[in-house]
Every structure is written in C-alpha cells, then in structure tokens.
PDB file of C-alpha atoms in Angstrom:
ATOM      1  CA  GLU A   1       0.000   0.000   0.000  1.00 82.00           C
ATOM      2  CA  ASP A   2       1.329   3.432  -0.938  1.00 86.00           C
ATOM      3  CA  LYS A   3       2.151   5.661   2.002  1.00 92.00           C
ATOM      4  CA  VAL A   4       2.957   9.359   2.367  1.00 96.00           C
ATOM      5  CA  VAL A   5       3.955  10.782   5.753  1.00 96.00           C
ATOM      6  CA  GLN A   6       4.346  14.466   6.545  1.00 97.00           C
ATOM      7  CA  SER A   7       6.013  16.114   9.501  1.00 97.00           C
ATOM      8  CA  PRO A   8       5.507  18.032  11.585  1.00 97.00           C
ATOM      9  CA  LEU A   9       1.712  17.766  11.731  1.00 95.00           C
ATOM     10  CA  SER A  10       1.484  21.322  12.998  1.00 96.00           C
ATOM     11  CA  LEU A  11       3.825  24.260  13.319  1.00 97.00           C
ATOM     12  CA  VAL A  12       3.443  27.677  14.908  1.00 98.00           C
ATOM     13  CA  VAL A  13       5.914  30.412  14.016  1.00 98.00           C
ATOM     14  CA  HIS A  14       6.183  34.192  13.935  1.00 98.00           C
ATOM     15  CA  GLU A  15       6.374  36.366  10.876  1.00 98.00           C
ATOM     16  CA  GLY A  16       9.849  36.425   9.400  1.00 98.00           C
ATOM     17  CA  ASP A  17      10.735  32.916  10.517  1.00 98.00           C
ATOM     18  CA  THR A  18      11.861  30.236   8.074  1.00 98.00           C
ATOM     19  CA  VAL A  19      10.103  26.880   8.105  1.00 98.00           C
ATOM     20  CA  THR A  20      10.895  23.483   6.627  1.00 98.00           C
ATOM     21  CA  LEU A  21       8.136  20.983   6.001  1.00 98.00           C
ATOM     22  CA  ASN A  22       8.953  17.336   5.435  1.00 98.00           C
ATOM     23  CA  CYS A  23       7.389  14.633   3.327  1.00 98.00           C
ATOM     24  CA  SER A  24       8.515  11.020   3.094  1.00 98.00           C
ATOM     25  CA  TYR A  25       6.960   8.358   0.946  1.00 97.00           C
ATOM     26  CA  GLU A  26       6.864   4.666   0.209  1.00 95.00           C
ATOM     27  CA  VAL A  27       5.217   3.897  -3.095  1.00 89.00           C
ATOM     28  CA  THR A  28       5.623   1.605  -6.035  1.00 85.00           C
ATOM     29  CA  ASN A  29       5.925   3.088  -9.492  1.00 85.00           C
ATOM     30  CA  PHE A  30       6.705   6.656  -8.425  1.00 90.00           C
ATOM     31  CA  ARG A  31       5.906   9.279 -11.054  1.00 89.00           C
ATOM     32  CA  SER A  32       5.849  12.636  -9.300  1.00 92.00           C
ATOM     33  CA  LEU A  33       5.584  14.362  -5.938  1.00 95.00           C
ATOM     34  CA  LEU A  34       3.399  17.425  -5.530  1.00 95.00           C
ATOM     35  CA  TRP A  35       2.992  20.117  -2.909  1.00 96.00           C
ATOM     36  CA  TYR A  36      -0.286  21.937  -2.367  1.00 94.00           C
ATOM     37  CA  LYS A  37      -1.496  24.757  -0.118  1.00 95.00           C
ATOM     38  CA  GLN A  38      -5.008  24.478   1.256  1.00 92.00           C
ATOM     39  CA  GLU A  39      -6.971  27.280   2.914  1.00 90.00           C
ATOM     40  CA  LYS A  40     -10.502  26.046   3.704  1.00 78.00           C
ATOM     41  CA  LYS A  41     -11.174  25.223   0.073  1.00 82.00           C
ATOM     42  CA  ALA A  42      -9.654  23.239  -2.772  1.00 86.00           C
ATOM     43  CA  PRO A  43      -5.867  22.724  -2.703  1.00 89.00           C
ATOM     44  CA  THR A  44      -3.766  25.213  -4.615  1.00 90.00           C
ATOM     45  CA  PHE A  45      -0.863  23.795  -6.601  1.00 90.00           C
ATOM     46  CA  LEU A  46       2.618  24.834  -5.473  1.00 94.00           C
ATOM     47  CA  PHE A  47       5.209  22.505  -6.957  1.00 94.00           C
ATOM     48  CA  MET A  48       5.606  19.299  -8.889  1.00 94.00           C
ATOM     49  CA  LEU A  49       8.863  17.379  -8.518  1.00 95.00           C
ATOM     50  CA  THR A  50      10.014  14.490 -10.616  1.00 93.00           C
ATOM     51  CA  SER A  51      13.819  14.569 -10.503  1.00 91.00           C
ATOM     52  CA  SER A  52      16.181  14.330  -7.560  1.00 93.00           C
ATOM     53  CA  GLY A  53      18.286  17.252  -6.462  1.00 92.00           C
ATOM     54  CA  ILE A  54      16.710  19.927  -8.630  1.00 92.00           C
ATOM     55  CA  GLU A  55      15.322  22.742  -6.514  1.00 94.00           C
ATOM     56  CA  LYS A  56      12.089  24.339  -7.589  1.00 95.00           C
ATOM     57  CA  LYS A  57      11.583  27.899  -6.452  1.00 96.00           C
ATOM     58  CA  SER A  58       8.692  30.335  -6.435  1.00 96.00           C
ATOM     59  CA  GLY A  59       9.218  33.536  -4.500  1.00 97.00           C
ATOM     60  CA  ARG A  60       9.775  32.668  -0.861  1.00 98.00           C
ATOM     61  CA  LEU A  61       8.888  29.027  -1.388  1.00 98.00           C
ATOM     62  CA  SER A  62      11.227  26.309  -2.584  1.00 98.00           C
ATOM     63  CA  SER A  63      11.172  22.550  -2.710  1.00 98.00           C
ATOM     64  CA  ILE A  64      13.484  19.684  -3.498  1.00 97.00           C
ATOM     65  CA  LEU A  65      13.151  15.948  -3.952  1.00 97.00           C
ATOM     66  CA  ASP A  66      15.480  13.105  -2.939  1.00 96.00           C
ATOM     67  CA  LYS A  67      14.419   9.963  -4.775  1.00 93.00           C
ATOM     68  CA  LYS A  68      17.135   7.876  -3.172  1.00 94.00           C
ATOM     69  CA  GLU A  69      16.053   8.643   0.382  1.00 94.00           C
ATOM     70  CA  LEU A  70      12.384   8.973  -0.653  1.00 96.00           C
ATOM     71  CA  PHE A  71      11.601  12.372   0.768  1.00 96.00           C
ATOM     72  CA  SER A  72      10.958  15.968  -0.138  1.00 98.00           C
ATOM     73  CA  ILE A  73      11.108  19.229   1.757  1.00 98.00           C
ATOM     74  CA  LEU A  74       9.203  22.461   1.316  1.00 98.00           C
ATOM     75  CA  ASN A  75      10.928  25.599   2.582  1.00 98.00           C
ATOM     76  CA  ILE A  76       9.214  28.893   3.261  1.00 98.00           C
ATOM     77  CA  THR A  77      11.470  31.835   4.085  1.00 98.00           C
ATOM     78  CA  ALA A  78      10.439  35.124   5.709  1.00 98.00           C
ATOM     79  CA  THR A  79       7.011  33.730   6.559  1.00 98.00           C
ATOM     80  CA  GLN A  80       3.952  35.974   6.493  1.00 98.00           C
ATOM     81  CA  THR A  81       0.539  35.589   8.113  1.00 97.00           C
ATOM     82  CA  GLY A  82      -0.847  34.813   4.670  1.00 97.00           C
ATOM     83  CA  ASP A  83       1.241  31.657   4.623  1.00 98.00           C
ATOM     84  CA  SER A  84      -0.975  30.202   7.351  1.00 97.00           C
ATOM     85  CA  ALA A  85      -2.608  27.156   5.785  1.00 96.00           C
ATOM     86  CA  VAL A  86      -2.464  23.391   5.536  1.00 95.00           C
ATOM     87  CA  TYR A  87       0.358  22.214   3.309  1.00 97.00           C
ATOM     88  CA  LEU A  88      -0.274  18.914   1.599  1.00 96.00           C
ATOM     89  CA  CYS A  89       2.235  16.583   0.040  1.00 97.00           C
ATOM     90  CA  ALA A  90       0.983  14.068  -2.502  1.00 95.00           C
ATOM     91  CA  VAL A  91       2.608  11.381  -4.589  1.00 94.00           C
ATOM     92  CA  GLU A  92       1.447  10.234  -7.979  1.00 90.00           C
ATOM     93  CA  ALA A  93       2.136   6.531  -8.364  1.00 83.00           C
ATOM     94  CA  PRO A  94       0.126   4.946 -11.155  1.00 76.00           C
ATOM     95  CA  ARG A  95      -0.861   1.356 -10.621  1.00 65.00           C
ATOM     96  CA  TYR A  96      -1.928  -1.461 -12.833  1.00 56.00           C
ATOM     97  CA  GLY A  97       0.731  -1.265 -15.473  1.00 50.00           C
ATOM     98  CA  GLY A  98       0.882   2.491 -15.777  1.00 48.00           C
ATOM     99  CA  THR A  99      -2.795   3.442 -15.869  1.00 55.00           C
ATOM    100  CA  SER A 100      -4.504   5.757 -13.404  1.00 63.00           C
ATOM    101  CA  TYR A 101      -2.241   8.738 -14.027  1.00 74.00           C
ATOM    102  CA  GLY A 102      -3.303  11.589 -11.809  1.00 80.00           C
ATOM    103  CA  LYS A 103      -4.307   9.382  -8.893  1.00 85.00           C
ATOM    104  CA  LEU A 104      -2.708  10.961  -5.824  1.00 90.00           C
ATOM    105  CA  THR A 105      -1.927   9.614  -2.385  1.00 92.00           C
ATOM    106  CA  PHE A 106      -1.851  12.436   0.145  1.00 94.00           C
ATOM    107  CA  GLY A 107       0.013  12.846   3.375  1.00 95.00           C
ATOM    108  CA  GLN A 108      -1.761  14.006   6.530  1.00 94.00           C
ATOM    109  CA  GLY A 109      -0.826  17.602   5.918  1.00 95.00           C
ATOM    110  CA  THR A 110       1.096  20.128   8.005  1.00 96.00           C
ATOM    111  CA  ILE A 111      -0.935  22.888   9.638  1.00 95.00           C
ATOM    112  CA  LEU A 112       1.186  26.035   9.554  1.00 97.00           C
ATOM    113  CA  THR A 113       0.193  29.000  11.697  1.00 97.00           C
ATOM    114  CA  VAL A 114       2.124  32.238  11.310  1.00 98.00           C
ATOM    115  CA  HIS A 115       1.583  34.828  14.037  1.00 97.00           C
ATOM    116  CA  PRO A 116       2.189  38.547  13.451  1.00 95.00           C
TER     117      PRO A 116
ATOM    118  CA  GLY B   1      -9.104  30.181 -14.881  1.00 60.00           C
ATOM    119  CA  ALA B   2     -10.505  26.927 -13.568  1.00 64.00           C
ATOM    120  CA  VAL B   3      -9.971  23.899 -15.753  1.00 87.00           C
ATOM    121  CA  VAL B   4     -12.138  21.616 -13.620  1.00 93.00           C
ATOM    122  CA  SER B   5     -15.489  22.952 -12.480  1.00 94.00           C
ATOM    123  CA  GLN B   6     -17.307  21.363  -9.550  1.00 96.00           C
ATOM    124  CA  HIS B   7     -20.880  22.147  -8.557  1.00 96.00           C
ATOM    125  CA  PRO B   8     -22.388  22.851  -6.104  1.00 97.00           C
ATOM    126  CA  SER B   9     -19.760  24.399  -3.846  1.00 95.00           C
ATOM    127  CA  ARG B  10     -21.924  23.986  -0.798  1.00 96.00           C
ATOM    128  CA  VAL B  11     -25.049  21.942  -0.068  1.00 97.00           C
ATOM    129  CA  ILE B  12     -27.157  21.230   2.987  1.00 97.00           C
ATOM    130  CA  CYS B  13     -29.564  18.323   2.853  1.00 96.00           C
ATOM    131  CA  LYS B  14     -31.777  16.340   5.159  1.00 97.00           C
ATOM    132  CA  SER B  15     -30.934  12.850   6.332  1.00 97.00           C
ATOM    133  CA  GLY B  16     -32.206  10.206   3.979  1.00 97.00           C
ATOM    134  CA  THR B  17     -32.105  12.330   0.857  1.00 97.00           C
ATOM    135  CA  SER B  18     -29.667  12.025  -2.040  1.00 97.00           C
ATOM    136  CA  VAL B  19     -27.255  14.648  -3.267  1.00 98.00           C
ATOM    137  CA  LYS B  20     -25.586  14.854  -6.667  1.00 98.00           C
ATOM    138  CA  ILE B  21     -22.243  16.563  -7.181  1.00 98.00           C
ATOM    139  CA  GLU B  22     -21.001  17.367 -10.690  1.00 97.00           C
ATOM    140  CA  CYS B  23     -17.443  17.602 -11.897  1.00 96.00           C
ATOM    141  CA  ARG B  24     -16.753  18.973 -15.367  1.00 95.00           C
ATOM    142  CA  SER B  25     -13.521  19.276 -17.268  1.00 93.00           C
ATOM    143  CA  LEU B  26     -13.382  22.542 -19.186  1.00 91.00           C
ATOM    144  CA  ASP B  27     -11.740  22.658 -22.617  1.00 84.00           C
ATOM    145  CA  PHE B  28     -10.280  19.189 -22.326  1.00 87.00           C
ATOM    146  CA  GLN B  29     -11.480  15.623 -22.210  1.00 89.00           C
ATOM    147  CA  ALA B  30     -11.011  13.483 -19.135  1.00 89.00           C
ATOM    148  CA  THR B  31     -11.530   9.767 -19.547  1.00 89.00           C
ATOM    149  CA  THR B  32     -10.611   9.421 -15.894  1.00 92.00           C
ATOM    150  CA  MET B  33     -11.558  11.549 -12.916  1.00 94.00           C
ATOM    151  CA  PHE B  34     -10.955  11.020  -9.224  1.00 94.00           C
ATOM    152  CA  TRP B  35     -13.187  11.666  -6.243  1.00 96.00           C
ATOM    153  CA  TYR B  36     -11.707  12.490  -2.834  1.00 96.00           C
ATOM    154  CA  ARG B  37     -13.233  13.093   0.569  1.00 96.00           C
ATOM    155  CA  GLN B  38     -11.779  15.235   3.319  1.00 92.00           C
ATOM    156  CA  PHE B  39     -13.044  15.223   6.899  1.00 89.00           C
ATOM    157  CA  PRO B  40     -12.265  18.195   9.162  1.00 84.00           C
ATOM    158  CA  LYS B  41      -8.595  18.456  10.073  1.00 81.00           C
ATOM    159  CA  GLN B  42      -7.772  15.418   7.957  1.00 85.00           C
ATOM    160  CA  SER B  43      -6.140  14.947   4.596  1.00 88.00           C
ATOM    161  CA  LEU B  44      -7.738  14.063   1.276  1.00 92.00           C
ATOM    162  CA  MET B  45      -8.644  10.402   0.930  1.00 93.00           C
ATOM    163  CA  LEU B  46      -9.281   8.884  -2.468  1.00 93.00           C
ATOM    164  CA  MET B  47     -12.763   7.416  -2.681  1.00 95.00           C
ATOM    165  CA  ALA B  48     -12.976   6.193  -6.242  1.00 94.00           C
ATOM    166  CA  THR B  49     -11.744   6.464  -9.795  1.00 93.00           C
ATOM    167  CA  SER B  50     -14.387   7.443 -12.324  1.00 93.00           C
ATOM    168  CA  ASN B  51     -13.901   5.872 -15.746  1.00 90.00           C
ATOM    169  CA  GLU B  52     -15.715   7.067 -18.850  1.00 90.00           C
ATOM    170  CA  GLY B  53     -17.592   4.209 -20.456  1.00 87.00           C
ATOM    171  CA  SER B  54     -17.022   1.709 -17.671  1.00 88.00           C
ATOM    172  CA  LYS B  55     -17.681   1.152 -13.995  1.00 90.00           C
ATOM    173  CA  ALA B  56     -15.983   3.225 -11.356  1.00 93.00           C
ATOM    174  CA  THR B  57     -13.232   1.692  -9.276  1.00 92.00           C
ATOM    175  CA  TYR B  58     -13.761   2.131  -5.552  1.00 94.00           C
ATOM    176  CA  GLU B  59     -11.118   2.224  -2.856  1.00 92.00           C
ATOM    177  CA  GLN B  60     -11.280  -0.237  -0.027  1.00 91.00           C
ATOM    178  CA  GLY B  61     -13.935   0.632   2.539  1.00 92.00           C
ATOM    179  CA  VAL B  62     -15.975   2.892   0.237  1.00 95.00           C
ATOM    180  CA  GLU B  63     -19.536   1.678  -0.348  1.00 94.00           C
ATOM    181  CA  LYS B  64     -20.254   1.679  -4.056  1.00 93.00           C
ATOM    182  CA  ASP B  65     -24.009   1.497  -3.519  1.00 94.00           C
ATOM    183  CA  LYS B  66     -23.919   4.578  -1.329  1.00 96.00           C
ATOM    184  CA  PHE B  67     -21.583   6.676  -3.438  1.00 97.00           C
ATOM    185  CA  LEU B  68     -22.803   6.291  -6.996  1.00 97.00           C
ATOM    186  CA  ILE B  69     -20.425   7.478  -9.676  1.00 96.00           C
ATOM    187  CA  ASN B  70     -21.419   8.045 -13.266  1.00 93.00           C
ATOM    188  CA  HIS B  71     -18.956   9.194 -15.908  1.00 93.00           C
ATOM    189  CA  ALA B  72     -21.571  10.189 -18.456  1.00 85.00           C
ATOM    190  CA  SER B  73     -19.283  11.813 -21.004  1.00 91.00           C
ATOM    191  CA  LEU B  74     -15.674  12.733 -21.616  1.00 91.00           C
ATOM    192  CA  THR B  75     -16.193  15.988 -19.711  1.00 93.00           C
ATOM    193  CA  LEU B  76     -18.579  15.071 -16.898  1.00 95.00           C
ATOM    194  CA  SER B  77     -18.445  12.833 -13.857  1.00 96.00           C
ATOM    195  CA  THR B  78     -21.062  12.847 -11.118  1.00 97.00           C
ATOM    196  CA  LEU B  79     -20.990  11.608  -7.556  1.00 97.00           C
ATOM    197  CA  THR B  80     -24.333  10.904  -5.905  1.00 97.00           C
ATOM    198  CA  VAL B  81     -24.426  10.430  -2.164  1.00 97.00           C
ATOM    199  CA  THR B  82     -27.506   8.293  -1.615  1.00 97.00           C
ATOM    200  CA  SER B  83     -29.550   8.183   1.577  1.00 96.00           C
ATOM    201  CA  ALA B  84     -27.225  10.693   3.166  1.00 97.00           C
ATOM    202  CA  HIS B  85     -26.537  10.597   6.886  1.00 96.00           C
ATOM    203  CA  PRO B  86     -24.861  13.170   9.126  1.00 96.00           C
ATOM    204  CA  GLU B  87     -21.645  11.127   9.095  1.00 95.00           C
ATOM    205  CA  ASP B  88     -21.468  11.719   5.330  1.00 96.00           C
ATOM    206  CA  SER B  89     -20.960  15.420   6.022  1.00 96.00           C
ATOM    207  CA  SER B  90     -17.590  16.203   4.533  1.00 95.00           C
ATOM    208  CA  PHE B  91     -15.686  18.087   1.854  1.00 95.00           C
ATOM    209  CA  TYR B  92     -15.834  16.254  -1.478  1.00 97.00           C
ATOM    210  CA  ILE B  93     -13.460  17.177  -4.260  1.00 96.00           C
ATOM    211  CA  CYS B  94     -12.858  15.870  -7.744  1.00 96.00           C
ATOM    212  CA  SER B  95      -9.775  15.959  -9.900  1.00 94.00           C
ATOM    213  CA  ALA B  96      -8.739  15.182 -13.460  1.00 91.00           C
ATOM    214  CA  PRO B  97      -5.255  14.158 -14.574  1.00 86.00           C
ATOM    215  CA  ARG B  98      -2.906  16.724 -16.046  1.00 78.00           C
ATOM    216  CA  ASN B  99       0.474  16.049 -17.665  1.00 74.00           C
ATOM    217  CA  LEU B 100       1.824  15.256 -14.223  1.00 67.00           C
ATOM    218  CA  GLY B 101      -0.385  15.436 -11.175  1.00 73.00           C
ATOM    219  CA  ALA B 102      -3.970  16.646 -11.328  1.00 83.00           C
ATOM    220  CA  PHE B 103      -6.348  19.575 -11.757  1.00 87.00           C
ATOM    221  CA  PHE B 104      -8.745  19.942  -8.827  1.00 91.00           C
ATOM    222  CA  GLY B 105     -12.306  21.149  -8.771  1.00 93.00           C
ATOM    223  CA  GLN B 106     -13.322  23.777  -6.256  1.00 93.00           C
ATOM    224  CA  GLY B 107     -14.777  21.202  -3.872  1.00 95.00           C
ATOM    225  CA  THR B 108     -18.247  20.659  -2.393  1.00 97.00           C
ATOM    226  CA  ARG B 109     -18.943  21.053   1.278  1.00 96.00           C
ATOM    227  CA  LEU B 110     -21.805  18.714   2.154  1.00 97.00           C
ATOM    228  CA  THR B 111     -23.698  19.093   5.398  1.00 97.00           C
ATOM    229  CA  VAL B 112     -26.343  16.519   6.257  1.00 97.00           C
ATOM    230  CA  VAL B 113     -28.773  17.589   8.949  1.00 96.00           C
TER     231      VAL B 113
END
C-alpha cells in the first residue's frame, strides 16, 4: 500500500521565521511528488517534482526531492501571516501497469500557523 | 481560470435524501476523474476512480451502492451520495489528470442535517 507521511503535523511560528516541512513516501511506481497549499477550500498547486536534487523555487517558497532517500522538503522563508494554511504533500504513483495517471496519495498535511 | 469545475460548492440536505455533485472538465477531455473526501482536520482520501464508459473503481472501505459514480461523457463525472446521513458530512473534491499530477475542482462542502 502506498504511504505518504508528513512532519511536523502542525507548526506555529512568527512572521519572518523560516520553516521546513517534510514529506517522506513509500510507493511503487513513483511518477511525481506534488505540494499543495489548502486554505478552507480546494488545494492550490505549489510545486511538482520528478527529478532528484533539482530545486524548484517560487518567491519565498522552494522545494526539493530526494528519490534515493524517498523524501521531499518544502521551505518557506520570511514567513507571512498569509502563509498560514495546511500544506499537503501528494505522490502520484500509477498502478496497474501504468494506468490511473493523476491518482494521488496524500500525506496528513502540516498545519502552519504564522503569528504577526 | 478553472480547468475543472465542480458544482455545487456547498449543499445542505436532510438525512435520507440524495445529493448529486457534478465535476466537469473545461476545454479538455477526461476519460478518468478522481473523487476524494476530506473530513475536518484530515487529509484528502481517495474514494474512487471514475472511468468514462465503464464502472468506477472504488477504494477499499468505500460503499459503491452509497456513493454512486457516473462518468456520463468525456467531460462530466457525477458523484451521488444516496440516503445521506450526518456522518457523510464532509468536503468532497474531484480531480482530473494533467500532464503530471492533477487539476482539482473547487470542492463541495456537504452538510447533512
């Protein structure tokens, strides 16, 4: 059974702090790892990672994947109150001979709270 | 703009009634769509895979007779929660595959009273 584990489950910081969110996985037939931000509605796409060691960056957010150690991290620098949300890690791992692309297994999520 | 449209965004229904949720792919065809459920303070759990032209594939523990899925066309999948009970109250969200990963609908918050 595919498994995705995120840590920590919750995190409380102050504005300006830097945070690192972790995601480890055990899946067969790995295709991609995705990070999403969720604020009381549908998840918003952040990053998609397919190759090891290549950092993806968008403003204050960055992410990297280690396919050997089976984990990814999401970094947020200079946090702002608007970063408060649930951050979800998901892995796409098609089954049944390569069908079911787009089927995602999600981690539990990390609840990030940023105080002013 | 949205590439997957889900409707309604919010619905309140009485126990025992049925509720239909629609998921449409906009400007592209989706032979496969996925339905997830999210309880408060929990992550998204895959319920079923909707397949155009064939039966849906349900994840373990999901009652297929309670959660009816119909993939009527290449752009529309529907999830019907039959004989809803308060414990079915949840956030339901659909997705369609993209090149890598998935496009998500806006989600439907179902409250059964």
